[in-house]
Amino acid sequence: MKQTENERIIFVDYIRVVACFLVMLVHASENFYAADSSGLAGNVSMLANETNRFWVAFYDGTVARTCVPLFMVVSAFLLVPMKPGMTMHQFYKHRFLRILPPFICFQLLYTFIPAILEQWTWDDALSGLWMLPFNFSPMGGHLWFMYPLISLYLIIPVVSPWLEKSTAKEELTFISLFVLSTFVPWIHTFVTRELWGECFWNGFTMLWYCSGYLGYLVLAHYIRKHLTWSRSKRMKIGLLCFIIGAIFTGWSFWWKGVPGQLIETPSLEWSWEFCTPNVLLATFGAFLLFTSIGQQQAPRLVTGLSKLSFGMYLMHLFFLAPIAAYFVNGDPMNPLIPTALAIPLIAILTFLCCAVTSKLISMIPGSKWIIG
């Protein structure tokens, strides 16, 4: 939602900036367990040593795994319920004109720039172009996020009328079902791949319509409208929830990681899905902590970076890949500097490059069609 300076929600600006950096921290970490030279974890992963095992678990799992859910919660917090009198089509027009042009622009950039740089062939680029109507560019894997974001925008006009009239008890009922659904990935991993009606001819479980990022949407509305805890209580409970959820998330990766062995990435990241109980708990805690920010006005730097965060997210792999390649130097076991420093430094340098580039682009007339 576009806001004037006087309407800005201070803690939302902080969340956007921090979550944007955490996305880059996640992708910086992937360079230390990717099984190939791409720098991003594919279907198969490999940890070079115990050091990488620990620091990837710490940075990617414990610290940064809440990045995507935080973006989802912020979107829902700002947009639900819709403004009085706004129709479905007006909502779609407003939201999609803001995100689709930059999304399409970067889809094309991630398709053709790698060919120009000879990172893949022009035949690969043309093949990727043909597939763009169906999925994200192979060189822009982080753009997967745009599809669930679009799905939230599509469903908001449907659920908004209910949320306008729902009671706290009714929303808690739905949230409880959502929480139950977050155990599905665990059950899939440790018990059965076919759960509550799933089979080869039906992929929709009993809790399908109460699961996914819609749960974060309802949670955001509940926090905004019905949660009346004091600032002190939000801070205490938020910190506790974040610590418990984050530690479990980091441990889950460390537990499955065996240095020197090829491991199927879904097995290694068994509890890193964004709709798992531990990530939900950490996200809930982090969001409560952000809502406890008591400033009347955010620093100009934070506000400015918040406005640029969408463009920074879209472009960050263009910078992160060469920066990471420099520090990893083809050997994740022996990077130029210790892994504990390399991962955050890659993320910080990427963040700075994206901030400067986005700011420069924002000065160009019509820049909203490029970076939002």
XYZ file of C-alpha atoms in Angstrom:
372
model
C 0.000 0.000 0.000
C 1.431 3.347 -0.995
C 1.456 5.744 1.911
C 2.229 9.379 2.465
C 4.923 10.300 4.980
C 2.304 11.080 7.630
C 0.557 7.736 7.126
C 3.628 5.530 7.290
C 3.620 2.757 9.869
C 7.068 3.002 11.409
C 7.641 -0.629 12.326
C 6.552 -1.760 8.843
C 9.390 0.246 7.311
C 11.822 -1.476 9.662
C 10.437 -4.902 8.750
C 10.804 -4.250 5.026
C 14.422 -3.192 5.396
C 15.384 -6.036 7.734
C 13.483 -8.699 5.765
C 15.087 -7.503 2.538
C 18.534 -7.919 4.092
C 17.601 -11.333 5.495
C 16.685 -12.537 1.992
C 20.212 -11.656 0.907
C 21.632 -13.381 3.995
C 19.751 -16.552 3.029
C 21.167 -16.530 -0.486
C 24.649 -15.669 0.749
C 24.476 -18.743 2.988
C 23.477 -20.996 0.098
C 26.932 -20.568 -1.410
C 28.265 -22.668 1.455
C 26.086 -25.719 0.949
C 25.328 -25.650 -2.782
C 26.548 -28.803 -4.506
C 27.569 -26.989 -7.707
C 29.159 -23.701 -8.752
C 25.848 -21.846 -9.184
C 26.008 -20.545 -5.628
C 22.368 -21.459 -4.966
C 21.151 -24.678 -3.408
C 19.551 -26.932 -6.011
C 17.956 -30.341 -5.603
C 21.174 -31.690 -4.087
C 23.400 -30.030 -1.481
C 26.749 -30.693 0.163
C 28.363 -29.174 3.222
C 32.136 -28.962 2.957
C 32.906 -29.149 6.673
C 31.563 -28.733 10.207
C 32.251 -25.005 10.135
C 29.962 -24.454 7.152
C 27.392 -26.775 8.695
C 27.188 -24.600 11.810
C 27.284 -21.175 10.200
C 24.788 -21.976 7.443
C 22.426 -23.368 10.087
C 22.944 -20.214 12.150
C 22.648 -17.521 9.489
C 20.214 -19.142 7.052
C 18.095 -20.962 9.613
C 18.260 -19.283 13.000
C 18.681 -15.663 11.883
C 17.108 -15.287 8.444
C 14.433 -17.920 7.855
C 11.605 -15.525 8.807
C 12.332 -13.217 5.848
C 9.594 -14.407 3.474
C 6.807 -14.789 6.077
C 7.588 -11.303 7.393
C 7.033 -9.877 3.903
C 3.740 -11.763 3.686
C 2.565 -10.595 7.104
C 3.437 -6.985 6.258
C 1.457 -7.134 2.997
C -1.561 -8.526 4.800
C -1.185 -6.107 7.707
C -1.371 -3.143 5.322
C -3.981 -4.382 2.860
C -6.579 -6.284 4.889
C -9.379 -5.442 5.074
C -9.638 -3.465 1.857
C -10.533 0.197 1.911
C -14.282 0.855 2.222
C -15.964 0.939 -1.166
C -13.045 -0.590 -3.058
C -14.112 -3.266 -5.524
C -12.243 -6.427 -6.385
C -11.249 -5.087 -9.790
C -10.068 -1.773 -8.361
C -7.930 -3.658 -5.857
C -6.447 -5.887 -8.554
C -5.702 -2.939 -10.810
C -3.974 -0.988 -8.048
C -1.875 -3.867 -6.715
C -0.929 -5.569 -9.971
C 0.038 -2.352 -11.760
C 2.505 -1.854 -8.933
C 4.171 -5.276 -8.886
C 3.687 -6.897 -12.303
C 5.657 -4.468 -14.535
C 8.820 -4.691 -12.364
C 8.338 -8.434 -12.049
C 8.083 -8.888 -15.821
C 11.015 -6.530 -16.349
C 13.293 -8.582 -14.106
C 12.020 -11.850 -15.511
C 13.334 -10.664 -18.863
C 16.577 -9.358 -17.365
C 17.285 -12.659 -15.629
C 16.596 -14.427 -18.918
C 18.770 -12.385 -21.271
C 21.585 -10.863 -19.205
C 23.053 -14.322 -18.412
C 23.164 -14.984 -22.171
C 24.893 -11.646 -22.790
C 27.427 -12.525 -20.089
C 27.792 -16.035 -21.574
C 26.603 -17.688 -18.380
C 24.263 -19.746 -20.537
C 23.572 -19.990 -24.260
C 21.162 -17.941 -26.317
C 19.234 -21.142 -26.963
C 18.860 -21.502 -23.197
C 17.682 -17.887 -23.003
C 15.088 -18.383 -25.730
C 13.921 -21.588 -24.082
C 13.643 -19.695 -20.789
C 11.725 -16.920 -22.515
C 9.214 -19.444 -23.829
C 8.638 -20.743 -20.293
C 8.220 -17.337 -18.629
C 4.411 -17.387 -18.858
C 4.504 -20.586 -16.810
C 7.201 -19.983 -14.193
C 10.160 -17.858 -13.107
C 13.424 -17.674 -15.014
C 15.925 -20.393 -14.018
C 18.504 -17.660 -13.378
C 16.083 -15.770 -11.117
C 15.066 -18.475 -8.675
C 14.238 -15.949 -5.954
C 11.329 -14.739 -8.108
C 9.334 -17.759 -6.918
C 8.196 -15.450 -4.115
C 6.176 -13.343 -6.525
C 3.702 -16.135 -7.225
C 2.501 -16.700 -3.631
C 2.447 -12.900 -3.207
C 0.197 -12.648 -6.261
C -1.974 -15.428 -4.846
C -2.438 -13.415 -1.647
C -3.495 -10.397 -3.668
C -5.965 -12.565 -5.582
C -7.590 -13.907 -2.416
C -7.672 -10.675 -0.384
C -10.929 -9.387 -1.965
C -12.512 -12.756 -1.183
C -11.550 -12.952 2.502
C -11.661 -9.226 3.237
C -15.459 -9.056 3.745
C -15.248 -11.894 6.265
C -12.375 -10.273 8.157
C -14.296 -7.004 8.391
C -17.042 -8.781 10.355
C -15.209 -11.657 12.036
C -14.760 -11.855 15.786
C -11.474 -12.568 17.529
C -12.731 -16.054 18.389
C -13.592 -16.813 14.767
C -10.202 -15.677 13.530
C -8.474 -17.714 16.237
C -10.382 -20.763 15.027
C -9.016 -20.293 11.521
C -5.521 -19.551 12.842
C -5.665 -22.775 14.884
C -6.446 -24.737 11.734
C -3.577 -22.948 9.989
C -1.211 -23.884 12.827
C -2.320 -27.519 12.498
C -1.644 -27.379 8.749
C 1.959 -26.299 9.365
C 2.668 -29.793 10.700
C 1.904 -31.294 7.269
C 5.527 -30.929 5.990
C 6.773 -32.787 9.069
C 4.219 -35.562 8.601
C 5.159 -35.788 4.932
C 8.815 -36.181 5.906
C 8.557 -38.614 8.795
C 5.217 -40.432 8.475
C 3.548 -40.492 5.052
C 3.570 -38.593 1.770
C -0.180 -39.097 1.410
C -2.098 -37.362 4.162
C -5.775 -36.579 4.768
C -7.019 -37.458 1.308
C -3.801 -37.015 -0.664
C -3.175 -39.605 -3.352
C -1.901 -39.615 -6.903
C -5.235 -38.323 -8.208
C -5.771 -35.713 -5.444
C -3.161 -33.271 -4.174
C -5.501 -31.267 -1.971
C -5.439 -32.253 1.694
C -8.242 -31.810 4.197
C -6.635 -28.566 5.439
C -5.597 -27.261 2.019
C -7.831 -24.175 2.174
C -6.698 -23.334 5.710
C -3.000 -23.638 4.912
C -0.258 -21.668 3.227
C 0.307 -17.932 3.313
C -3.399 -17.248 3.783
C -2.778 -18.248 7.394
C -0.212 -15.479 7.755
C -2.731 -13.063 6.258
C -5.360 -13.884 8.897
C -2.710 -13.834 11.622
C -1.646 -10.334 10.572
C -5.234 -9.101 10.699
C -5.761 -10.693 14.100
C -2.665 -8.981 15.507
C -3.729 -5.631 14.083
C -7.374 -5.725 15.146
C -7.679 -8.021 18.145
C -4.324 -8.334 19.925
C -4.332 -5.823 22.784
C -1.182 -6.858 24.629
C 0.960 -4.136 26.147
C 4.283 -3.209 24.585
C 6.118 -4.984 27.390
C 4.115 -8.183 26.918
C 4.648 -8.114 23.151
C 8.381 -7.779 23.664
C 8.633 -10.609 26.195
C 6.412 -13.073 24.331
C 7.812 -12.012 20.972
C 11.402 -12.571 22.067
C 10.569 -15.959 23.595
C 8.688 -17.140 20.492
C 11.425 -15.952 18.159
C 14.208 -17.613 20.144
C 12.410 -20.968 20.392
C 11.340 -21.028 16.745
C 14.659 -19.752 15.405
C 16.814 -22.149 17.427
C 14.742 -25.126 16.313
C 14.950 -23.963 12.683
C 18.726 -23.719 12.822
C 19.058 -27.038 14.666
C 16.872 -28.855 12.129
C 19.401 -28.113 9.370
C 22.430 -28.872 11.534
C 20.883 -32.204 12.562
C 20.452 -33.403 8.981
C 23.691 -31.961 7.608
C 26.547 -34.418 7.167
C 29.730 -32.736 5.863
C 31.250 -34.270 2.752
C 28.101 -36.100 1.667
C 25.642 -35.275 -1.093
C 22.240 -34.733 0.503
C 18.888 -34.138 -1.141
C 18.102 -30.515 -0.345
C 14.481 -31.146 0.760
C 15.841 -33.636 3.308
C 18.443 -31.176 4.556
C 15.895 -28.347 4.732
C 13.141 -30.566 6.176
C 11.923 -27.869 8.550
C 12.875 -24.773 6.571
C 9.625 -24.457 4.653
C 7.991 -21.138 5.451
C 4.776 -22.748 6.646
C 6.210 -25.029 9.325
C 5.493 -24.670 13.075
C 8.974 -23.434 13.958
C 9.147 -20.788 11.216
C 5.608 -19.655 12.062
C 6.553 -19.323 15.734
C 9.720 -17.368 14.931
C 7.831 -15.118 12.501
C 5.091 -14.429 15.046
C 7.730 -13.547 17.621
C 9.712 -11.339 15.261
C 6.590 -9.486 14.153
C 5.573 -8.821 17.753
C 9.045 -7.437 18.453
C 8.806 -5.100 15.471
C 5.357 -3.878 16.584
C 6.987 -2.879 19.876
C 9.086 -0.192 18.175
C 8.031 3.001 19.881
C 9.535 5.632 17.592
C 7.245 8.371 16.327
C 9.229 8.619 13.100
C 11.742 6.321 11.464
C 15.118 7.707 10.360
C 15.125 8.931 6.761
C 17.549 6.168 5.839
C 15.128 3.468 7.010
C 12.169 5.096 5.253
C 14.163 5.510 2.054
C 15.397 1.918 2.071
C 11.874 0.689 2.773
C 10.620 2.423 -0.359
C 13.425 0.827 -2.386
C 13.135 -2.661 -0.863
C 11.038 -4.200 -3.647
C 13.513 -3.200 -6.330
C 16.415 -4.306 -4.139
C 14.855 -7.727 -3.735
C 14.262 -8.056 -7.485
C 17.828 -7.222 -8.487
C 19.887 -8.656 -5.659
C 21.064 -11.859 -7.364
C 22.812 -9.806 -10.043
C 25.113 -8.480 -7.320
C 25.163 -11.358 -4.880
C 26.397 -13.969 -7.368
C 29.689 -12.228 -8.330
C 30.314 -10.987 -4.781
C 29.844 -14.488 -3.385
C 31.978 -16.005 -6.150
C 34.812 -13.665 -5.169
C 34.754 -14.612 -1.483
C 34.098 -18.314 -1.975
C 36.800 -18.418 -4.682
C 35.640 -21.799 -5.935
C 36.297 -23.499 -2.600
C 33.575 -23.229 0.078
C 35.826 -25.165 2.444
C 38.459 -22.427 2.295
C 36.871 -19.057 1.425
C 38.989 -15.901 1.351
C 37.800 -15.053 4.847
C 36.245 -17.351 7.495
C 32.718 -18.528 6.741
C 31.437 -16.804 9.877
C 32.437 -13.458 8.335
C 32.007 -14.295 4.665
C 28.256 -14.965 4.799
C 27.217 -11.665 6.452
C 29.782 -9.686 4.444
C 28.415 -11.040 1.153
C 24.922 -10.044 2.278
C 26.014 -6.574 3.438
C 27.889 -5.768 0.221
C 24.966 -7.030 -1.854
C 22.556 -4.913 0.188
C 24.664 -1.785 -0.309
C 25.015 -2.359 -4.068
C 21.267 -2.881 -4.422
C 20.461 0.179 -2.322
C 22.695 2.450 -4.393
C 21.496 1.015 -7.713
C 17.818 1.209 -6.736
C 18.263 4.791 -5.568
C 19.864 5.772 -8.868
C 17.110 4.060 -10.856
C 14.459 5.784 -8.717
C 15.685 9.125 -10.045
C 14.766 8.144 -13.598
C 11.286 9.184 -14.816
C 9.004 6.144 -14.894
C 11.229 4.175 -12.520
C 8.150 2.698 -10.813
C 7.742 0.413 -13.842
C 11.229 -0.980 -13.183
C 11.622 -1.195 -9.408
C 8.105 -0.558 -8.151
